[in-house]
mmCIF file of C-alpha atoms and ligand atoms in Angstrom:
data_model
loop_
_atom_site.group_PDB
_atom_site.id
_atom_site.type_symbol
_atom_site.label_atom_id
_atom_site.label_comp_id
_atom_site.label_asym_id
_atom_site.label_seq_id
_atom_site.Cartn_x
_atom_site.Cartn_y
_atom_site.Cartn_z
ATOM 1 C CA UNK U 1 -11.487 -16.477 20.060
ATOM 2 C CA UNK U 2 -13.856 -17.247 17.040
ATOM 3 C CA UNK U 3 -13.247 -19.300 13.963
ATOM 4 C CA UNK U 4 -14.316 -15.875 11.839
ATOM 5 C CA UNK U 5 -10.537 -14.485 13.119
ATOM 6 C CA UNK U 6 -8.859 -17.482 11.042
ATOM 7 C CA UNK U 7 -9.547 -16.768 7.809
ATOM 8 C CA UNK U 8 -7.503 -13.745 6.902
ATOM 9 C CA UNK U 9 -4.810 -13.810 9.502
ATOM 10 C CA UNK U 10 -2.218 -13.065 6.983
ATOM 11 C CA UNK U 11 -4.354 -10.957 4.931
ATOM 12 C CA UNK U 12 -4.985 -7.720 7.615
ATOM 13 C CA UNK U 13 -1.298 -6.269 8.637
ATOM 14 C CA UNK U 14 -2.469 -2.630 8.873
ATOM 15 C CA UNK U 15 -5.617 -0.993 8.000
ATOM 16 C CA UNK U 16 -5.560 2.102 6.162
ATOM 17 C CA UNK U 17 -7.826 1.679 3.116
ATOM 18 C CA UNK U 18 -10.161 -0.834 2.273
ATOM 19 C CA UNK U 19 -9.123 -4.657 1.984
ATOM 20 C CA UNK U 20 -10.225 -6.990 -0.383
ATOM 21 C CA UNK U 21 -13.595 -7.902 -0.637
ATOM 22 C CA UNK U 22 -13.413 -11.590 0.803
ATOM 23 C CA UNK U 23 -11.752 -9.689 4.040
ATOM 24 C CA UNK U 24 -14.619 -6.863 4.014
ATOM 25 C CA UNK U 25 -16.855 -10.076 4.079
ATOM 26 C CA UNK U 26 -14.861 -11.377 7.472
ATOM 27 C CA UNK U 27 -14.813 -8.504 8.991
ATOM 28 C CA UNK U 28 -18.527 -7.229 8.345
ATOM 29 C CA UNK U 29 -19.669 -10.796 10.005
ATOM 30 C CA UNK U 30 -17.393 -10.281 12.782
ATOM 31 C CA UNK U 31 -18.628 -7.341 14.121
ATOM 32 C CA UNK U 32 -22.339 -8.490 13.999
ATOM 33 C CA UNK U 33 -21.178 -11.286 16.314
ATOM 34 C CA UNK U 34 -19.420 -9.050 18.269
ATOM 35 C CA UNK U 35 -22.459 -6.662 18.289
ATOM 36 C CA UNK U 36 -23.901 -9.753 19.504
ATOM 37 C CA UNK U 37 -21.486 -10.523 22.360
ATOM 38 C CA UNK U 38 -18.845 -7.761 22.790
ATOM 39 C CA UNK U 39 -16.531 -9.412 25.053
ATOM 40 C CA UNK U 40 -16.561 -13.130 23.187
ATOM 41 C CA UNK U 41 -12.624 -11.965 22.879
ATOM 42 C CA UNK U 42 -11.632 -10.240 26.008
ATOM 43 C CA UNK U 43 -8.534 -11.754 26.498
ATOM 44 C CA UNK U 44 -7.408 -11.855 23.307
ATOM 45 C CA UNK U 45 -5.689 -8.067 23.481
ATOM 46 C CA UNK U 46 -4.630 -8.795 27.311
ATOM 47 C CA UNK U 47 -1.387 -7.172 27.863
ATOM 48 C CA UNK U 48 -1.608 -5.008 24.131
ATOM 49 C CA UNK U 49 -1.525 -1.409 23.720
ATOM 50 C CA UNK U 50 -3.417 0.408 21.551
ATOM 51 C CA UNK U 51 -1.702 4.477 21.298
ATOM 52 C CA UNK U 52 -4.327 6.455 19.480
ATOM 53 C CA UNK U 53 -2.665 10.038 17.658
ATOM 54 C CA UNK U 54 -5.290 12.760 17.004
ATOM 55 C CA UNK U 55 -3.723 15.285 14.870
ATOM 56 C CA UNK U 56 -6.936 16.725 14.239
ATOM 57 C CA UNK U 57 -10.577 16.678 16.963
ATOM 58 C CA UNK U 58 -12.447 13.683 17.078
ATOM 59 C CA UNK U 59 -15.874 12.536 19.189
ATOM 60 C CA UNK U 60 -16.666 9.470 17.274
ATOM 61 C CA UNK U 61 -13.464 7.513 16.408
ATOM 62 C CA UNK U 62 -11.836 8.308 19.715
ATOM 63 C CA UNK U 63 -14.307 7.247 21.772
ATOM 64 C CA UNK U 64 -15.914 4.236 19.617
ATOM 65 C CA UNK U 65 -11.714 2.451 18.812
ATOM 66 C CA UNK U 66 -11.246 2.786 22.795
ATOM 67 C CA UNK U 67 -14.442 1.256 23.622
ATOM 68 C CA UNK U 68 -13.552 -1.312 21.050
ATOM 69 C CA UNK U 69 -10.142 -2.027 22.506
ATOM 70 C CA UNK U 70 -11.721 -1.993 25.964
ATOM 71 C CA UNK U 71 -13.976 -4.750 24.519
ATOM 72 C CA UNK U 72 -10.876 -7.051 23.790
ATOM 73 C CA UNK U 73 -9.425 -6.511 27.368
ATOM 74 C CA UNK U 74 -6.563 -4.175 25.771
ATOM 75 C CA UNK U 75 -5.176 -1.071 26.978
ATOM 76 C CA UNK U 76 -5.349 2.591 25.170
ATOM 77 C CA UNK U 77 -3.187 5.495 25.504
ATOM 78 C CA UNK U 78 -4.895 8.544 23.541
ATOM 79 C CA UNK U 79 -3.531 11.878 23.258
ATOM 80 C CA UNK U 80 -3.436 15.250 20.919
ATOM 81 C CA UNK U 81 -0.480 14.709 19.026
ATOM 82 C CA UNK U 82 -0.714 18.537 17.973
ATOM 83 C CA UNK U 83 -0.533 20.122 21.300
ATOM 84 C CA UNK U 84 2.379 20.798 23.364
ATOM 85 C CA UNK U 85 4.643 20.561 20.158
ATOM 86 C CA UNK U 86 4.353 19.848 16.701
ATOM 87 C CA UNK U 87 5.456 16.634 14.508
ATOM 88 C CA UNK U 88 7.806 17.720 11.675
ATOM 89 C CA UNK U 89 6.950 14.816 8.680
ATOM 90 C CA UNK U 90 9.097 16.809 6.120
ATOM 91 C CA UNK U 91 12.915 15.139 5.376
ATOM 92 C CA UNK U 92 16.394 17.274 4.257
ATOM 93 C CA UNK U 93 14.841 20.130 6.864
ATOM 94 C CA UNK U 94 16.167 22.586 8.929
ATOM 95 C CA UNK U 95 13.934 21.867 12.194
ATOM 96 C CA UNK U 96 14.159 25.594 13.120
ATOM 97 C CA UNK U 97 10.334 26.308 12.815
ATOM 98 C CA UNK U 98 7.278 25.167 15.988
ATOM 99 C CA UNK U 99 7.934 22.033 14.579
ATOM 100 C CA UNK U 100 9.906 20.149 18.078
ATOM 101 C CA UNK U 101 10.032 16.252 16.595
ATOM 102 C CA UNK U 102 10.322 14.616 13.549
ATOM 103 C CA UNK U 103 8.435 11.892 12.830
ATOM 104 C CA UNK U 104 11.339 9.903 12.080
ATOM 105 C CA UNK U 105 12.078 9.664 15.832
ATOM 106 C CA UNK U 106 8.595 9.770 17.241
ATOM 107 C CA UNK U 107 7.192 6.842 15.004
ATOM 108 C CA UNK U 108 9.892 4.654 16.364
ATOM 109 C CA UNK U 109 9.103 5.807 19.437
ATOM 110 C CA UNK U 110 5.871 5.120 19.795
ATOM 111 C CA UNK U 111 6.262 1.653 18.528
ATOM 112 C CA UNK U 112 8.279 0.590 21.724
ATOM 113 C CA UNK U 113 5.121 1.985 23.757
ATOM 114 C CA UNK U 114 2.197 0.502 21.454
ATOM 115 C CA UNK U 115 1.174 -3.018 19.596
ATOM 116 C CA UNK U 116 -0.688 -0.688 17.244
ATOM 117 C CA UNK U 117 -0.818 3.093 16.302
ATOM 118 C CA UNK U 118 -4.073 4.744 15.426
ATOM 119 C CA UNK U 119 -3.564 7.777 13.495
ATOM 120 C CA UNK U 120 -6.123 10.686 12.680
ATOM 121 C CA UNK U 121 -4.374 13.076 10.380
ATOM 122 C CA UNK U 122 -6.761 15.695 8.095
ATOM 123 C CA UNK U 123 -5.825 16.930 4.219
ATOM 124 C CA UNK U 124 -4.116 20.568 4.062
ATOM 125 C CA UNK U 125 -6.775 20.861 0.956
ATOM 126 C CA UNK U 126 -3.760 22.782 -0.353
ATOM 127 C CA UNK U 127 -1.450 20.576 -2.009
ATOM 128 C CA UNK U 128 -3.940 17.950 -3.869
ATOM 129 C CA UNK U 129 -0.781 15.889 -4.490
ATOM 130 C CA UNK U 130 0.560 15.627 -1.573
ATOM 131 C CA UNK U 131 -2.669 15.060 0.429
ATOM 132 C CA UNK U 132 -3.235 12.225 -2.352
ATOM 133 C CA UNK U 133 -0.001 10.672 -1.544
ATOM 134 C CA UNK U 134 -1.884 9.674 1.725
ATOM 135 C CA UNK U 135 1.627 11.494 3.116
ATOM 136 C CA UNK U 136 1.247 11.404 7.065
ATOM 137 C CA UNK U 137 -0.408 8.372 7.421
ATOM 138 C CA UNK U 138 2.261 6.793 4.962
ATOM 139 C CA UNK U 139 5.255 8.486 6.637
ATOM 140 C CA UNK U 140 4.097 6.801 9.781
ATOM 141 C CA UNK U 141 3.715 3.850 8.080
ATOM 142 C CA UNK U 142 7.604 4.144 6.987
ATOM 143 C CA UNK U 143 9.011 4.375 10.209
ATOM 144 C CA UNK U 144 6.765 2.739 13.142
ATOM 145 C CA UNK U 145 7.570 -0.643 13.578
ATOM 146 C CA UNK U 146 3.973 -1.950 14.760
ATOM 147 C CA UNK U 147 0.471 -1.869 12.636
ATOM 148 C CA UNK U 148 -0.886 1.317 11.293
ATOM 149 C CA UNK U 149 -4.775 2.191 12.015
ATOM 150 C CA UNK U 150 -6.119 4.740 9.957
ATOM 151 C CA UNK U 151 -8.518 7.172 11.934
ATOM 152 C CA UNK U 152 -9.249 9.159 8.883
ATOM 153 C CA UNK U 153 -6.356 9.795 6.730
ATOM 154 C CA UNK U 154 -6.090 12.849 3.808
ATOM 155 C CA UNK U 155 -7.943 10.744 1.758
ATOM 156 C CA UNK U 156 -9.759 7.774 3.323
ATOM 157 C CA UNK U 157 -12.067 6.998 6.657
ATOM 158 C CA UNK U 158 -11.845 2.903 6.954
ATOM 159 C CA UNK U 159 -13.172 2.054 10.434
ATOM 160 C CA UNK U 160 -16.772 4.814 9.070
ATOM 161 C CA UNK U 161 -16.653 3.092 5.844
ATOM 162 C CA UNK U 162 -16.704 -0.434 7.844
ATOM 163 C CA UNK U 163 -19.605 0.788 10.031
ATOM 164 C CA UNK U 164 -21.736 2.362 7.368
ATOM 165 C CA UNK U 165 -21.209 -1.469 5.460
ATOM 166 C CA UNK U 166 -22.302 -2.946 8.500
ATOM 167 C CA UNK U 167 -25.265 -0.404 8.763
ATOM 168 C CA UNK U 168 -26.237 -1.179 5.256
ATOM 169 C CA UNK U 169 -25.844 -5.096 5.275
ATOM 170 C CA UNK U 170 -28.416 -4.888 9.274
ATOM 171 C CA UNK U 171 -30.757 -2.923 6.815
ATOM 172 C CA UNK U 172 -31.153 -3.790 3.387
ATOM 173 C CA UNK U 173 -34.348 -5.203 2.051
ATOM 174 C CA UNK U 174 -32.427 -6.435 -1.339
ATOM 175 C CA UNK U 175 -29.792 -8.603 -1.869
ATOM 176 C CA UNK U 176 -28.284 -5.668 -4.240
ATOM 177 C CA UNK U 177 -29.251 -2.024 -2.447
ATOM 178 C CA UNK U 178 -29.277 0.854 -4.525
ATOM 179 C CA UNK U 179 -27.492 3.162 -2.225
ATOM 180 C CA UNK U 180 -26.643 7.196 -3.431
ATOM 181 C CA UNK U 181 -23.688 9.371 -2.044
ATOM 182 C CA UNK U 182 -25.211 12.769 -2.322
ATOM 183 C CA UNK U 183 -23.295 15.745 -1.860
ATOM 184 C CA UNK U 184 -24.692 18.505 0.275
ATOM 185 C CA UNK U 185 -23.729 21.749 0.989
ATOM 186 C CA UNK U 186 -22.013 23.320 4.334
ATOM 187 C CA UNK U 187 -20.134 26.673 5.096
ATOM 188 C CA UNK U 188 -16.629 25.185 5.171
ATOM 189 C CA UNK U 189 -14.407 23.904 2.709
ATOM 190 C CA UNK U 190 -14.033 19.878 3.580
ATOM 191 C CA UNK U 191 -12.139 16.306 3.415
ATOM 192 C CA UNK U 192 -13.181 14.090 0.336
ATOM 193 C CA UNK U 193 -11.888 11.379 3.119
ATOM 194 C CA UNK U 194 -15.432 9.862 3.793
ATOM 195 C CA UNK U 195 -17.080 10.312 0.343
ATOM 196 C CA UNK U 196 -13.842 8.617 -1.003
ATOM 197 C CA UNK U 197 -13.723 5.737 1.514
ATOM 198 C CA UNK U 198 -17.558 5.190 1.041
ATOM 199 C CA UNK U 199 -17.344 4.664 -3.061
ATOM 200 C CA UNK U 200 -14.349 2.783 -2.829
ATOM 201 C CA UNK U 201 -16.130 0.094 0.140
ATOM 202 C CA UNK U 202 -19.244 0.186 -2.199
ATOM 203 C CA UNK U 203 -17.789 -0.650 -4.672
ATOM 204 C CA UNK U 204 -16.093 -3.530 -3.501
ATOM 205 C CA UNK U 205 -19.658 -4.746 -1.853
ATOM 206 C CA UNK U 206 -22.638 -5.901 -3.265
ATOM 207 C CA UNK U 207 -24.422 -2.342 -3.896
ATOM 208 C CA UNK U 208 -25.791 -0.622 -6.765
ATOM 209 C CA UNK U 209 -23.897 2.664 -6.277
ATOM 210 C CA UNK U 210 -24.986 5.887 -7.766
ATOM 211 C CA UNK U 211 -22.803 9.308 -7.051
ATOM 212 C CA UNK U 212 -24.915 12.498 -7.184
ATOM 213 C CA UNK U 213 -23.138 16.471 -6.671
ATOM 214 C CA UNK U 214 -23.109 19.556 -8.426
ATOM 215 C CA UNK U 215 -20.610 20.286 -11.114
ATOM 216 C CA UNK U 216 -17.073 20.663 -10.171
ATOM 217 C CA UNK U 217 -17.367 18.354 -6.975
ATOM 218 C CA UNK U 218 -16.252 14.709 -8.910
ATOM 219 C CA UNK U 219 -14.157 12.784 -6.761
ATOM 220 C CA UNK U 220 -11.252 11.035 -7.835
ATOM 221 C CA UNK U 221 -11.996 8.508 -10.661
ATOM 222 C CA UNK U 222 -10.185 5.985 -8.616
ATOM 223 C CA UNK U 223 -12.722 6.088 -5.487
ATOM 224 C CA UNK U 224 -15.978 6.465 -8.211
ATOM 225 C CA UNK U 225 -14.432 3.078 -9.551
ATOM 226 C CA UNK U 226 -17.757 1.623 -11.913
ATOM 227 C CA UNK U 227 -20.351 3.864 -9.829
ATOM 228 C CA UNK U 228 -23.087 5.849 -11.545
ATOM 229 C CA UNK U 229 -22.324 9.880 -11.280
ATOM 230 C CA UNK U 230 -25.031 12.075 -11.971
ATOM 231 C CA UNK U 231 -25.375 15.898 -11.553
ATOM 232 C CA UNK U 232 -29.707 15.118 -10.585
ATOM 233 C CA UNK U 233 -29.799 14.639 -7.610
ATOM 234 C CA UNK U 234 -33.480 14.290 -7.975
ATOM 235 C CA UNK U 235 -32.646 11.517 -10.856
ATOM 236 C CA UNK U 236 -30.328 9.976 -8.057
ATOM 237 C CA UNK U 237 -32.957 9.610 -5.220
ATOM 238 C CA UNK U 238 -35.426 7.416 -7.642
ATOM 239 C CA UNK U 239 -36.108 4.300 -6.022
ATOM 240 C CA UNK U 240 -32.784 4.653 -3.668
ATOM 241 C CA UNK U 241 -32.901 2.012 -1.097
ATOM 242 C CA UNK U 242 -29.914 4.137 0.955
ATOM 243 C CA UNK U 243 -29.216 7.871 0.970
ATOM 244 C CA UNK U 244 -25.214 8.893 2.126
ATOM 245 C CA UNK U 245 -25.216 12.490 2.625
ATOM 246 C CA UNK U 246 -22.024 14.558 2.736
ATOM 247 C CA UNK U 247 -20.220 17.592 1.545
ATOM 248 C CA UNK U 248 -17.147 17.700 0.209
ATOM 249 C CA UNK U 249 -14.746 20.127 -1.715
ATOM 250 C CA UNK U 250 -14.140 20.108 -5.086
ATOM 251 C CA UNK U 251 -11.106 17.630 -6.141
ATOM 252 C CA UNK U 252 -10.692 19.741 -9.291
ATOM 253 C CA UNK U 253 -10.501 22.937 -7.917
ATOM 254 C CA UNK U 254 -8.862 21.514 -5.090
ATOM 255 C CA UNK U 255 -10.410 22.128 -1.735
ATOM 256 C CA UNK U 256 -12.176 25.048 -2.629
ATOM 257 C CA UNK U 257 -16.138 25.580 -2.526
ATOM 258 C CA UNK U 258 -17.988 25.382 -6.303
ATOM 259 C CA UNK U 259 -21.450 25.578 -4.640
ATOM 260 C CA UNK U 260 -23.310 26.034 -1.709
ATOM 261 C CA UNK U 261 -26.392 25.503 -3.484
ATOM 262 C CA UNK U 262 -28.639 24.639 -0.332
ATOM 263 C CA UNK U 263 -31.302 23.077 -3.279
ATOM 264 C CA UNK U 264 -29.269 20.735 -2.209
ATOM 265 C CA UNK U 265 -29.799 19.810 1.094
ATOM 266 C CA UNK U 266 -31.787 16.187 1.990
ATOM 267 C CA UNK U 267 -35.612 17.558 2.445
ATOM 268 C CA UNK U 268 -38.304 14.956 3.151
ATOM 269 C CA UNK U 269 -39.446 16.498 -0.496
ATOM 270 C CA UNK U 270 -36.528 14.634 -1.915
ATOM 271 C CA UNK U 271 -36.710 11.011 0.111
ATOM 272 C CA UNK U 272 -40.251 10.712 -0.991
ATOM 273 C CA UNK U 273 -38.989 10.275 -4.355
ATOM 274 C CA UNK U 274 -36.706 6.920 -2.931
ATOM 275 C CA UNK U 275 -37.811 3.377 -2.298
ATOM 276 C CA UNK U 276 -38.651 4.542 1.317
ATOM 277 C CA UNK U 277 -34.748 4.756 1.957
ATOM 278 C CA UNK U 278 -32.792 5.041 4.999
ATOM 279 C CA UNK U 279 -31.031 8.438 5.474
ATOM 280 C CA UNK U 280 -27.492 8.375 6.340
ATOM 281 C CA UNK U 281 -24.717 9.944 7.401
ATOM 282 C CA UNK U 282 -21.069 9.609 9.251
ATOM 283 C CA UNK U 283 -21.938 12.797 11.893
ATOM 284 C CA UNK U 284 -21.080 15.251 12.659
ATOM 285 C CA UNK U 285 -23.951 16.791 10.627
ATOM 286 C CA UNK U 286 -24.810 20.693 10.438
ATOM 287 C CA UNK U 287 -28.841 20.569 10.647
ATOM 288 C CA UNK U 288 -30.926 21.996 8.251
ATOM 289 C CA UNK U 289 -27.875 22.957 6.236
ATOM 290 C CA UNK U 290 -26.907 19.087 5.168
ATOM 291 C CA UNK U 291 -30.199 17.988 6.532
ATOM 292 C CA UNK U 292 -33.252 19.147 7.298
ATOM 293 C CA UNK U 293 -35.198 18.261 11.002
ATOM 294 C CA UNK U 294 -37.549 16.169 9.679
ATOM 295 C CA UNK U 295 -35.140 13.540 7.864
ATOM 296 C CA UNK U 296 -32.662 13.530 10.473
ATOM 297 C CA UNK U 297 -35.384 12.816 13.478
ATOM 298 C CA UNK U 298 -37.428 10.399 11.552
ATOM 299 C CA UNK U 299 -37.345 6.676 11.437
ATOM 300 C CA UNK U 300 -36.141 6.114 8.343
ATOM 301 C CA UNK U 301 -32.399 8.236 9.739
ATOM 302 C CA UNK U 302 -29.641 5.596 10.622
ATOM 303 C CA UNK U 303 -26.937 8.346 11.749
ATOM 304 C CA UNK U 304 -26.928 6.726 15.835
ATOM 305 C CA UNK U 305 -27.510 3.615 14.448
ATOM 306 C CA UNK U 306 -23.481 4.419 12.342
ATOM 307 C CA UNK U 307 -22.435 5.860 15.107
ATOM 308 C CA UNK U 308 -23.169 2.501 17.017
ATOM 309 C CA UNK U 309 -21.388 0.520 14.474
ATOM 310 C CA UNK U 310 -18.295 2.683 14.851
ATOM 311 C CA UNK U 311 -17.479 0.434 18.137
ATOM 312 C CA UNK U 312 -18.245 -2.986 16.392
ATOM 313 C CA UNK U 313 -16.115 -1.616 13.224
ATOM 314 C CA UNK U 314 -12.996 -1.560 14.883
ATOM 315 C CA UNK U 315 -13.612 -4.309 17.707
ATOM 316 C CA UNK U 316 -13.442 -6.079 14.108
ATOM 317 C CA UNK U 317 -10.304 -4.402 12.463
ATOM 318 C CA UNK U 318 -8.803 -5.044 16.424
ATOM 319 C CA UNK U 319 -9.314 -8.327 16.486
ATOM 320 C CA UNK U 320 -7.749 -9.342 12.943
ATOM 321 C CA UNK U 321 -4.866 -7.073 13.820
ATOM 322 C CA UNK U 322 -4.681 -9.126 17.264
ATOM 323 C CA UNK U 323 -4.672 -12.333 15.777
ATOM 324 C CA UNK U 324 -1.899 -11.622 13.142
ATOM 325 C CA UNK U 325 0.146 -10.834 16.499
HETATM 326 N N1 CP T 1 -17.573 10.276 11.827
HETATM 327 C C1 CP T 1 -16.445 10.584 12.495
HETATM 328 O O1 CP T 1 -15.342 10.174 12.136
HETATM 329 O O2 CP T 1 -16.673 11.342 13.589
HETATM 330 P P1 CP T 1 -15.526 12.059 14.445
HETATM 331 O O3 CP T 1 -14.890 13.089 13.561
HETATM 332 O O4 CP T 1 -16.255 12.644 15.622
HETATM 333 O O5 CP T 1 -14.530 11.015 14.865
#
């Protein structure tokens, strides 16, 4: 085990938004090491469980948390918690609808089988204030009896946020990065999960963080925190050390599309105007819709490089959980 786990052992007893800036630190520095030397900790999850619930698809988080729990000698269970019947997360309800087990039951459950519960549970983009209640993730939270693991929540993506810090701090050519979160635009109506998440870990880090999208796409005022929003993009890209591209839906209007302005989209027109910045973004990425070719396959594009850091990410998050055990 390494001295870095020490630190914050009572500080990390779930991990569904971002913690405090000393931890971010900790766990950032961890999971260089353990990019480093991925099995300095094998035995510390021997004879741990790690039960991973997709409510919603995943290539990236599945595959990255196992490989990170595989790392740390634990075990994984991972399955669709959507097919074969559906979780009921409503109370005071008649359970006469598809809806086969309450959560109330199956988070109890699943704590007898797991040392931790990984949860990946998508907004309805419906009900803003519901979906901003962080509801599933939080009704889990209520009634499992072991550490919560976010997987993307209604509102947040940790373990990407983590890995694109990570990504940033193996990069950076200043001390203090300028990085821009640009919206782009796609077909489909999405999260504000990873935009969200992103604002709220730069803001707790050492960044210079400027917020560019149309009008009608401003996130939450809680996740811009003290960043810079601007509706020029072009403004935006000036001297940007970092470029985070992703579409979201509007938080106003909630989940609906205000644009799909594809003026928009990252060209190498608009990353001449940066500090020679590195392109990012979480994947999965629609080409020459978000991004054209020519960013995306050029040197300056981190997006394997994030996907990468996905493992390290939560071999970090694992570890502090482990070590609280
Ligand atoms: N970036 C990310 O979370 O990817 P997946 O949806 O594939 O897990």
């Amino acid at each position: 085990m390494t001295d870095m786990l020490h630190p914050t052992m009572t500080q990390l007893n779930d991990f569904t938004k971002a913690p405090e800036p000393s931890v971010i630190k900790t766990l950032v520095e961890q999971a260089i090491a353990y990019k480093t030397n991925p099995f300095q900790d094998k035995q510390l999850g021997a004879n741990k469980t790690l039960v991973l619930l997709f409510l919603n698809p995943s290539l990236r988080t599945r595959l990255s948390t196992q490989k990170a729990a595989i790392n740390l000698g634990m075990s994984v269970i991972d399955i669709n918690a959507n097919e074969g019947w559906k979780l009921e997360f409503e109370d005071n309800i008649i359970m006469n609808s598809d809806k086969a087990e309450h959560i109330r039951e199956a988070a109890q459950v699943i704590s007898q089988y797991a040392d931790f519960i990984g949860i990946r549970s998508f907004p309805s983009l419906t009900d803003q204030e519901k979906d901003y209640s962080d509801y599933v993730i939080n009704k889990f939270k209520s009634f499992a009896s072991v550490p919560v693991i976010s997987l993307e929540s209604a509102i947040r993506h940790p373990l990407q946020s983590l890995a694109d810090l990570i990504t940033i701090e193996e990069h950076k050519k200043n001390h203090r990065p300028k990085v821009v979160l640009t919206w782009a635009p796609h077909p489909k109506a999405l999260p504000q999960a990873v935009p969200n998440s992103f604002a709220e870990w730069m803001n707790l880090s050492d960044t210079e963080l400027v917020i560019t999208h149309p009008k009608g796409y401003d996130l939450h005022p809680d996740f811009v925190g003290n960043a810079q929003v601007t509706y020029n993009q072009a403004e935006a890209f000036e001297n940007a050390d970092f470029i985070y591209a992703k579409n979201w839906s509007s938080f106003q209007d909630y989940g609906t599309i205000k644009s799909n302005d594809t003026n928009w989209m990252v060209s190498s027109e608009k990353m001449a105007l940066t500090n020679e910045a590195y392109f990012m973004h979480c994947l999965p990425v629609r080409r020459n819709v978000i991004v054209s070719d020519a960013v995306i396959d050029s040197k300056q594009s981190l997006v394997i490089q994030q996907s990468e850091n996905r493992v390290y990410a939560a071999q970090a998050v694992l570890a502090q959980l482990l070590s609280n055990k």
